[in-house]
mmCIF file of C-alpha atoms and ligand atoms in Angstrom:
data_model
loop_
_atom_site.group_PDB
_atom_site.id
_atom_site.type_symbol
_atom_site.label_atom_id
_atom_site.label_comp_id
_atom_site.label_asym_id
_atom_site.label_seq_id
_atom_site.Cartn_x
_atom_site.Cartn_y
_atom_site.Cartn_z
ATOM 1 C CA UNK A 1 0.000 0.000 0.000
ATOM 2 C CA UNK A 2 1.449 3.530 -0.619
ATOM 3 C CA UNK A 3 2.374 5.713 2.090
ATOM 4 C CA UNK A 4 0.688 8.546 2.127
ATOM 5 C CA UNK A 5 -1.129 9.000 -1.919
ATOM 6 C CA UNK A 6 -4.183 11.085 -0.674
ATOM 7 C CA UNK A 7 -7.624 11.170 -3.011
ATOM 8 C CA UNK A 8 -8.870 14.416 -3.037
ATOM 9 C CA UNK A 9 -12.435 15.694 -3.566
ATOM 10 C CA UNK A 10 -12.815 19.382 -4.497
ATOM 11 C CA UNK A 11 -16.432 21.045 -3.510
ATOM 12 C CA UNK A 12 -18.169 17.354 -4.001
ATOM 13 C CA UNK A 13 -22.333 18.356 -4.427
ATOM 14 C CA UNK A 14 -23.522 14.097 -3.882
ATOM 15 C CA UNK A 15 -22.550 12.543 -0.952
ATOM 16 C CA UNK A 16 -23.153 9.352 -2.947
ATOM 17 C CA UNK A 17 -20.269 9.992 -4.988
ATOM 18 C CA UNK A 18 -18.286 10.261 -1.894
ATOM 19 C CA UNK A 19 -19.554 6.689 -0.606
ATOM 20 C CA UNK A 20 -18.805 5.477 -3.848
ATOM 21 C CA UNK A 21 -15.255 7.220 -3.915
ATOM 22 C CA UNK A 22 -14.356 5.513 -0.426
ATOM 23 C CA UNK A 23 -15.743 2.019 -1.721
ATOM 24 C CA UNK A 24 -13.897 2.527 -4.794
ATOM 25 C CA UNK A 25 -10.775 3.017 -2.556
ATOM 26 C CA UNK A 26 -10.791 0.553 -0.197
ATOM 27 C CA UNK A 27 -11.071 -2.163 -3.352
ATOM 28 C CA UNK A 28 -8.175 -0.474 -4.688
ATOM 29 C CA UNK A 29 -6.419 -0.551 -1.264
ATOM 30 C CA UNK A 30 -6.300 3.156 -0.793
ATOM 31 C CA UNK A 31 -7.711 4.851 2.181
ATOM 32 C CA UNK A 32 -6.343 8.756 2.370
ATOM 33 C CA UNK A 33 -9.689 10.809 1.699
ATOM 34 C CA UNK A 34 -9.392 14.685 1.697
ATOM 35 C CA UNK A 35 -12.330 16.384 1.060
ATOM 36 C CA UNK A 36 -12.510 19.550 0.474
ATOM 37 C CA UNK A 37 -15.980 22.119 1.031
ATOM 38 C CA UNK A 38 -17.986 18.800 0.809
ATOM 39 C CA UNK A 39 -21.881 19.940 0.432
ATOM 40 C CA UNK A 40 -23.078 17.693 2.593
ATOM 41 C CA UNK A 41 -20.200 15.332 4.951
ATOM 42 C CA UNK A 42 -21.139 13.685 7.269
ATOM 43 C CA UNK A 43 -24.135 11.694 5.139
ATOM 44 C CA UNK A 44 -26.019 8.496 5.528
ATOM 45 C CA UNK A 45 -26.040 8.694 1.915
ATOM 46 C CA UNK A 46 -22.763 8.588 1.753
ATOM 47 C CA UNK A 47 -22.080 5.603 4.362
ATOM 48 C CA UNK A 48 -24.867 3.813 2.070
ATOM 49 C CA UNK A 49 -22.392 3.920 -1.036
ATOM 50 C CA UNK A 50 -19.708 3.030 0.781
ATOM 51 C CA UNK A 51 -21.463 -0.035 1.213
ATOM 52 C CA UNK A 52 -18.243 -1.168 4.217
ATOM 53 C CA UNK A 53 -15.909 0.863 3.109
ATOM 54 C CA UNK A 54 -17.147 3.205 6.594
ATOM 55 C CA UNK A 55 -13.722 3.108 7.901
ATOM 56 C CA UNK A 56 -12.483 5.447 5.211
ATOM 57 C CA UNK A 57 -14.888 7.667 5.483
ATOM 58 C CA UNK A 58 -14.512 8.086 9.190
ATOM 59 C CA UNK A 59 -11.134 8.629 8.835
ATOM 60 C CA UNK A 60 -11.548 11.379 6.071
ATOM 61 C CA UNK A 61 -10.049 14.759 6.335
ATOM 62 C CA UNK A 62 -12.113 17.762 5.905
ATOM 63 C CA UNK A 63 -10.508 20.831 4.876
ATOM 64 C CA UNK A 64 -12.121 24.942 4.392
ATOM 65 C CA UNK A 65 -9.302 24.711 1.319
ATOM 66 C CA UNK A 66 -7.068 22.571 -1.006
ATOM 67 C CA UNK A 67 -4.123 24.610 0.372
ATOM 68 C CA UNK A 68 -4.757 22.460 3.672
ATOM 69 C CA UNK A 69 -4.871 19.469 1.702
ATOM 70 C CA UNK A 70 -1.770 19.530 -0.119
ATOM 71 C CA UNK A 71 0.064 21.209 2.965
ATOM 72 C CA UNK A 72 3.430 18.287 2.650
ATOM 73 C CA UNK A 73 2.778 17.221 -0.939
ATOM 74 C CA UNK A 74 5.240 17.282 -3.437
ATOM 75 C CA UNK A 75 3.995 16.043 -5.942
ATOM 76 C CA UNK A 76 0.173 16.654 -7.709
ATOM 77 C CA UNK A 77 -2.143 15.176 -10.219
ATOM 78 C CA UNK A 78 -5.523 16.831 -11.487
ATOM 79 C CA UNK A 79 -8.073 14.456 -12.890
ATOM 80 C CA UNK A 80 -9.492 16.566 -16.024
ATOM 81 C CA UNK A 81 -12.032 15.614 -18.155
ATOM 82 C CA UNK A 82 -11.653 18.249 -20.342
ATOM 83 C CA UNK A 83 -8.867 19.611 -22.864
ATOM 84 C CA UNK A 84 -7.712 22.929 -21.217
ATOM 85 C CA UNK A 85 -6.931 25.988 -23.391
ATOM 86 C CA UNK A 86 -3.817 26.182 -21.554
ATOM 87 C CA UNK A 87 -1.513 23.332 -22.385
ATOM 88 C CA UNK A 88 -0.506 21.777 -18.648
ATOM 89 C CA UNK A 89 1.805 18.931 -18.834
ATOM 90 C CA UNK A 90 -0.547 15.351 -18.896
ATOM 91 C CA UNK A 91 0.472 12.054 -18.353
ATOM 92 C CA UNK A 92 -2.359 8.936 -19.536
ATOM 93 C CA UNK A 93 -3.774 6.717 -16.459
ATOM 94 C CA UNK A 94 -0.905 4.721 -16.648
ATOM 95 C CA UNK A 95 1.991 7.230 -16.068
ATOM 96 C CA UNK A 96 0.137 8.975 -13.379
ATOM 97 C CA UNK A 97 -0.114 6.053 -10.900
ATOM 98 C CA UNK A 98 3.494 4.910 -11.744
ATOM 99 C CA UNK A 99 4.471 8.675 -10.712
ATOM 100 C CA UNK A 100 1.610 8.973 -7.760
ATOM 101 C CA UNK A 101 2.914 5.322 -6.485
ATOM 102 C CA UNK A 102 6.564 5.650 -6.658
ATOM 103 C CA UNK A 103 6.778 9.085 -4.799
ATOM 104 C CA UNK A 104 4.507 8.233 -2.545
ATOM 105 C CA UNK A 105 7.033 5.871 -1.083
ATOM 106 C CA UNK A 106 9.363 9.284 -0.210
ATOM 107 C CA UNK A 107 7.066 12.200 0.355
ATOM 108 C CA UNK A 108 3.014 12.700 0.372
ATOM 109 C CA UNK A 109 1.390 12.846 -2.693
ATOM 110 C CA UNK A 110 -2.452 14.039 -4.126
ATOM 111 C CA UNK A 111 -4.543 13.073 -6.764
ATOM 112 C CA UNK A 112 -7.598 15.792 -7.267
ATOM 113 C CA UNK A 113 -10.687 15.191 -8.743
ATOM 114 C CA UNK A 114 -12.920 18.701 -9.623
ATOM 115 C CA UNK A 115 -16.836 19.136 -9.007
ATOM 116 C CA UNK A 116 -19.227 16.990 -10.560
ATOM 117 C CA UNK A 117 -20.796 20.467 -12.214
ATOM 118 C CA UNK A 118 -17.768 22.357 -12.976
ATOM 119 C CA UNK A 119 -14.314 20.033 -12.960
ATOM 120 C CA UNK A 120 -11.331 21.542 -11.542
ATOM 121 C CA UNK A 121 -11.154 25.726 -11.602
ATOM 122 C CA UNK A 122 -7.971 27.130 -13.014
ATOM 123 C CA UNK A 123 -6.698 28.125 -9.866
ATOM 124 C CA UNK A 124 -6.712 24.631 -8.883
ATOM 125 C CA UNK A 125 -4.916 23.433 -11.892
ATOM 126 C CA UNK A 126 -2.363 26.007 -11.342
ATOM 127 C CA UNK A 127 -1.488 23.597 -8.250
ATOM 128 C CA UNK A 128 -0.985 20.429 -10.253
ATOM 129 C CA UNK A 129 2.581 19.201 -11.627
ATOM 130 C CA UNK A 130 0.701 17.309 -14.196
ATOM 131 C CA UNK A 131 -2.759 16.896 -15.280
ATOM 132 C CA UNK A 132 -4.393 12.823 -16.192
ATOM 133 C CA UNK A 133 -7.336 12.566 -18.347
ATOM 134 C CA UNK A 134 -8.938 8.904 -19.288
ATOM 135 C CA UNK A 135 -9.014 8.737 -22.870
ATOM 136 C CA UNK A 136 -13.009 8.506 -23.089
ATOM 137 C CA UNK A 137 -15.449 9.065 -25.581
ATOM 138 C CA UNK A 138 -14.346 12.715 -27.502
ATOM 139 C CA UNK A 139 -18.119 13.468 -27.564
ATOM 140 C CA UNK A 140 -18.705 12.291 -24.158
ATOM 141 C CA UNK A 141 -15.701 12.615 -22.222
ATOM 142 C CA UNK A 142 -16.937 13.039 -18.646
ATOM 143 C CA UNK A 143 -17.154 10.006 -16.378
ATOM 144 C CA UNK A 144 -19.321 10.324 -12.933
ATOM 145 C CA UNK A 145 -16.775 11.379 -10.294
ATOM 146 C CA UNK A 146 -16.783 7.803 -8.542
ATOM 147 C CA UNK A 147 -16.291 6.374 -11.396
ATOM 148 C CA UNK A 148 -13.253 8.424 -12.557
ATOM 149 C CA UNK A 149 -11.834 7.880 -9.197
ATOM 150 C CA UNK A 150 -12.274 4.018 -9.523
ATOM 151 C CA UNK A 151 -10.530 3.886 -13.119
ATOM 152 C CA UNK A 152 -8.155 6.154 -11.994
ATOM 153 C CA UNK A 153 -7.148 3.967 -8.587
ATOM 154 C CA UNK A 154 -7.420 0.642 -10.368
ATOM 155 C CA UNK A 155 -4.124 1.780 -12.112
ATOM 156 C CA UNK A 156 -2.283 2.474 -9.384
ATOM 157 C CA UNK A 157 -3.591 -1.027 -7.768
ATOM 158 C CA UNK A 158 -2.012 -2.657 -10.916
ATOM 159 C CA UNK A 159 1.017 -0.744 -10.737
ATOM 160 C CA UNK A 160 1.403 -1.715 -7.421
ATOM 161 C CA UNK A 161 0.721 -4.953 -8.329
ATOM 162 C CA UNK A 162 2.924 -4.985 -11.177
ATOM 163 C CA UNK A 163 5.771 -4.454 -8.819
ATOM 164 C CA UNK A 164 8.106 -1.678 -7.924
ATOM 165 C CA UNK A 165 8.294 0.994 -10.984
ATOM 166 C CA UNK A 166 11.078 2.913 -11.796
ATOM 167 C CA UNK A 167 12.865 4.730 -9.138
ATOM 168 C CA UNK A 168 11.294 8.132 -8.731
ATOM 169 C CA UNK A 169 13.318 10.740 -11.203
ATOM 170 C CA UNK A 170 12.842 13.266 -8.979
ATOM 171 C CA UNK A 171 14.778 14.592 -6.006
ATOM 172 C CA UNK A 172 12.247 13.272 -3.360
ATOM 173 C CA UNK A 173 13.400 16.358 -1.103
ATOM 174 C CA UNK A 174 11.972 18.753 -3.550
ATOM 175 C CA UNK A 175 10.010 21.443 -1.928
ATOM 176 C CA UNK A 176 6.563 20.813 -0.839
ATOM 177 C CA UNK A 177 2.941 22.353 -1.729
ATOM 178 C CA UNK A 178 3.051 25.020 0.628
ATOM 179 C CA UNK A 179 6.710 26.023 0.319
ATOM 180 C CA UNK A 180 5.999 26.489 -3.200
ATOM 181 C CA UNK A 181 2.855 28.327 -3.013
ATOM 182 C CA UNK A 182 4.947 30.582 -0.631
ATOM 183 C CA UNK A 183 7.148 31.053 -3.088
ATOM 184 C CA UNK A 184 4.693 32.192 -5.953
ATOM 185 C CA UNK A 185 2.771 34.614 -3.654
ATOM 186 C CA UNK A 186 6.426 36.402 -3.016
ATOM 187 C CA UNK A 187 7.191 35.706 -6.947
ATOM 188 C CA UNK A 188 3.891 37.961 -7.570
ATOM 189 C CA UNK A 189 4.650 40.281 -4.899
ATOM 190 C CA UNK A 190 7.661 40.739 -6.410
ATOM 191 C CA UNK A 191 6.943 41.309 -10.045
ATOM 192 C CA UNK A 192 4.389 43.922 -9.267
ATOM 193 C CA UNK A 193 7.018 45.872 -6.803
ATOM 194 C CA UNK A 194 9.376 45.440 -9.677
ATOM 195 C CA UNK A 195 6.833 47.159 -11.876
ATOM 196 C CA UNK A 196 7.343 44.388 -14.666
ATOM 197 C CA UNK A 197 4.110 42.447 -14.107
ATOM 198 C CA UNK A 198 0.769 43.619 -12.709
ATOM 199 C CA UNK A 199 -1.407 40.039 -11.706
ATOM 200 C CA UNK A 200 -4.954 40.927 -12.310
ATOM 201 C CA UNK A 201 -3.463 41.555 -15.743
ATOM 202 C CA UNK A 202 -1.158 38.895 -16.090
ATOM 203 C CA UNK A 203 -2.673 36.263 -15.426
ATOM 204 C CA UNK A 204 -1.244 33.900 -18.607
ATOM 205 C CA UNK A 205 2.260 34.980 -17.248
ATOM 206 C CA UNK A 206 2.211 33.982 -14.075
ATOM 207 C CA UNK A 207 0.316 30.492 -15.429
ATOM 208 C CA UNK A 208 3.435 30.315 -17.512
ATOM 209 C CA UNK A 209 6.278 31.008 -14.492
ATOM 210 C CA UNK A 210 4.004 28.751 -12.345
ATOM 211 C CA UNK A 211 4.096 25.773 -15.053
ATOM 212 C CA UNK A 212 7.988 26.496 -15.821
ATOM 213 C CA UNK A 213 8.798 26.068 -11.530
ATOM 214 C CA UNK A 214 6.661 23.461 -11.076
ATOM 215 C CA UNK A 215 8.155 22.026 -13.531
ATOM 216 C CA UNK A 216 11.676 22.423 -12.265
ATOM 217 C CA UNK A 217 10.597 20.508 -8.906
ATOM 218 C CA UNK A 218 12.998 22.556 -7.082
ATOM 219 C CA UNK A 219 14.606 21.862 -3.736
ATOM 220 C CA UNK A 220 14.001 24.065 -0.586
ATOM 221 C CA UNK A 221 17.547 25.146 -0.600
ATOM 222 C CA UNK A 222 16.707 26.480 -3.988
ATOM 223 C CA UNK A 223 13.651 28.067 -2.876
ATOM 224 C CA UNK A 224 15.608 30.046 -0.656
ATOM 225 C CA UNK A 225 17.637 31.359 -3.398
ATOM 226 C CA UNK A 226 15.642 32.424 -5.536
ATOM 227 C CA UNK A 227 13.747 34.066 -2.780
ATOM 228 C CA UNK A 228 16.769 35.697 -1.562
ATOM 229 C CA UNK A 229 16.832 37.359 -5.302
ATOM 230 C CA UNK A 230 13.442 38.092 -5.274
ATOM 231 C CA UNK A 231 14.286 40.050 -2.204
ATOM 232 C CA UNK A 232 17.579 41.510 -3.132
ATOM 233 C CA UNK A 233 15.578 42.617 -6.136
ATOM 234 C CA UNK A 234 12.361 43.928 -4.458
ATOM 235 C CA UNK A 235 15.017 46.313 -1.878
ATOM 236 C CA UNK A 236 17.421 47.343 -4.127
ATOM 237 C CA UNK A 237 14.116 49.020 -6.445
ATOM 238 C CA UNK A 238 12.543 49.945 -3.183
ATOM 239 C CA UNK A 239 16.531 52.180 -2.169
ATOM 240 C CA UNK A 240 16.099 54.110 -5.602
ATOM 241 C CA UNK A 241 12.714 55.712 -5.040
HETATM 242 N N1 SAH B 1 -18.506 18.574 -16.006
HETATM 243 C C1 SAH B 1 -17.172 18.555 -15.487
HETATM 244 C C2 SAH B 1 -16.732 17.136 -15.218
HETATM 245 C C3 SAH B 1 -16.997 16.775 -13.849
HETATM 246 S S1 SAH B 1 -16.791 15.092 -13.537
HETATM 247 C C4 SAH B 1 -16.209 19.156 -16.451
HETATM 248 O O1 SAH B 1 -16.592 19.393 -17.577
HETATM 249 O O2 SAH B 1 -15.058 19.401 -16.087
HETATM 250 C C5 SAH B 1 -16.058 15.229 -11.937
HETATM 251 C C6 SAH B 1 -14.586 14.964 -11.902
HETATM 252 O O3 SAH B 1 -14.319 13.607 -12.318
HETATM 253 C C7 SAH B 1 -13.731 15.810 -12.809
HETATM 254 O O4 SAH B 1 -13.442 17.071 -12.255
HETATM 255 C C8 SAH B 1 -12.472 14.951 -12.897
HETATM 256 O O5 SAH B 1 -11.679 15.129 -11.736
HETATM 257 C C9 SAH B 1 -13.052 13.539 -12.925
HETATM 258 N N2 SAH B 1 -13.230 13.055 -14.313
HETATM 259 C C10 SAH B 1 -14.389 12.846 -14.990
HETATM 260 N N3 SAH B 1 -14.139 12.405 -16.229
HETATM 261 C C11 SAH B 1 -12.793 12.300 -16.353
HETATM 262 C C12 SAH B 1 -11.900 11.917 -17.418
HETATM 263 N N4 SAH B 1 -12.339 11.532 -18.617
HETATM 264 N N5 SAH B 1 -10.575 11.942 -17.163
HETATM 265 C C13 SAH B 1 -10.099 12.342 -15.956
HETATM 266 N N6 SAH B 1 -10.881 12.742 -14.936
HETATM 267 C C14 SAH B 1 -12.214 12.714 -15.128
#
């Protein structure tokens, strides 16, 4: 069983798809819920779909916001039915629970899965390293939430099964969620003191230096240098006015 590969639910309207999400789970031996602004959590609907599966939904974590869910991550997956305008990296079903299950075994890791109305906002794709999509139907590409999560899990069941998958190619001390969000809020702090980037304006740029750090899967002793020239840069404008 992974370590610590949490499943979690963004703004979730059923609570049936949440007892179907644990039950889908526990077949697939998983049993980190998150769930973020549920609807309705605690349900009997829910505990209904989870037809056993109760133990996982006991054990769930609620969060007010994904930022509390990812707090320790380092890496992140965003189930997407749809084709975004923006191109985020993607990996198929396959690739994402060889990735999800062999960092796991270093340093927690999250898989999110969007509303059943809406999908995942931009904001919270701006949090993912890498985005999955299961190659449905092109006319009908949206599965029911449970049922995403199931197909999704089965693969990492049969990667598991299938035995331990490449090492992971990434330094598993690379910084975590939060560090990193940290890091962007001073990033847009400090292209707006610098006068080269305003954010309510820019908002493709700072998609685009978001993707490119992410990317990078930087270390927290790198962090701190490039925040330490984000700083040196933010005073030295700040002496010449
Ligand atoms: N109507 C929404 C889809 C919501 S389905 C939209 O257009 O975005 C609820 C969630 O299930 C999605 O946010 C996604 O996390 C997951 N999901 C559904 N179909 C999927 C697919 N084909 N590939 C990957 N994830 C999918």
């Amino acid at each position: 069983m992974p370590n610590d590969l949490r499943i979690v639910l963004i703004g979730t309207t059923h609570p049936g798809n949440i007892g179907a999400t644990a039950r889908a789970m526990k077949n697939m031996c998983l049993e980190n819920l998150w769930l973020v602004r549920p609807s309705v959590f605690p349900s009997a609907e829910a505990t209904a779909r989870a037809s056993g599966a109760d133990e996982i939904l006991a054990r769930a974590r609620v969060c007010r916001s994904l930022d509390e869910a990812l707090v320790g991550c380092r890496l992140v997956v965003g189930a997407s039915a749809r084709r975004r305008t923006v191109s985020w990296p993607q990996l198929d079903p396959r690739e994402s629970a060889e990735r999800l299950l062999s960092e796991s075994r270093h340093a927690p890791v999250a898989l999110l899965f969007g509303r059943e109305s809406s999908g995942l906002s931009n904001a919270e794709l701006d949090r993912c390293h890498y985005l999955v999509q299961i190659p449905a139907n092109r006319e009908f590409s949206s599965l029911n939430l449970a049922a995403a999560v199931q197909v999704l899990t089965y693969e990492i069941r049969a990667a598991s099964l299938r035995g331990r998958p490449d090492e992971p190619q990434t330094p598993p001390e690379c910084a975590s969620a939060d560090t990193m969000e940290g890091f962007f809020l001073h990033m847009e702090q400090a292209l707006l003191d610098l006068g080269f980037a305003h954010p309510k304006q820019s908002a493709q740029l700072i998609r685009r230096l978001r993707r490119l750090f992410l990317r990078a899967r930087p270390d927290n002793e790198e962090i701190n240098i490039l925040r330490g020239m984000l700083s040196a840069a933010q005073g030295r404008k700040s002496m010449r006015r």
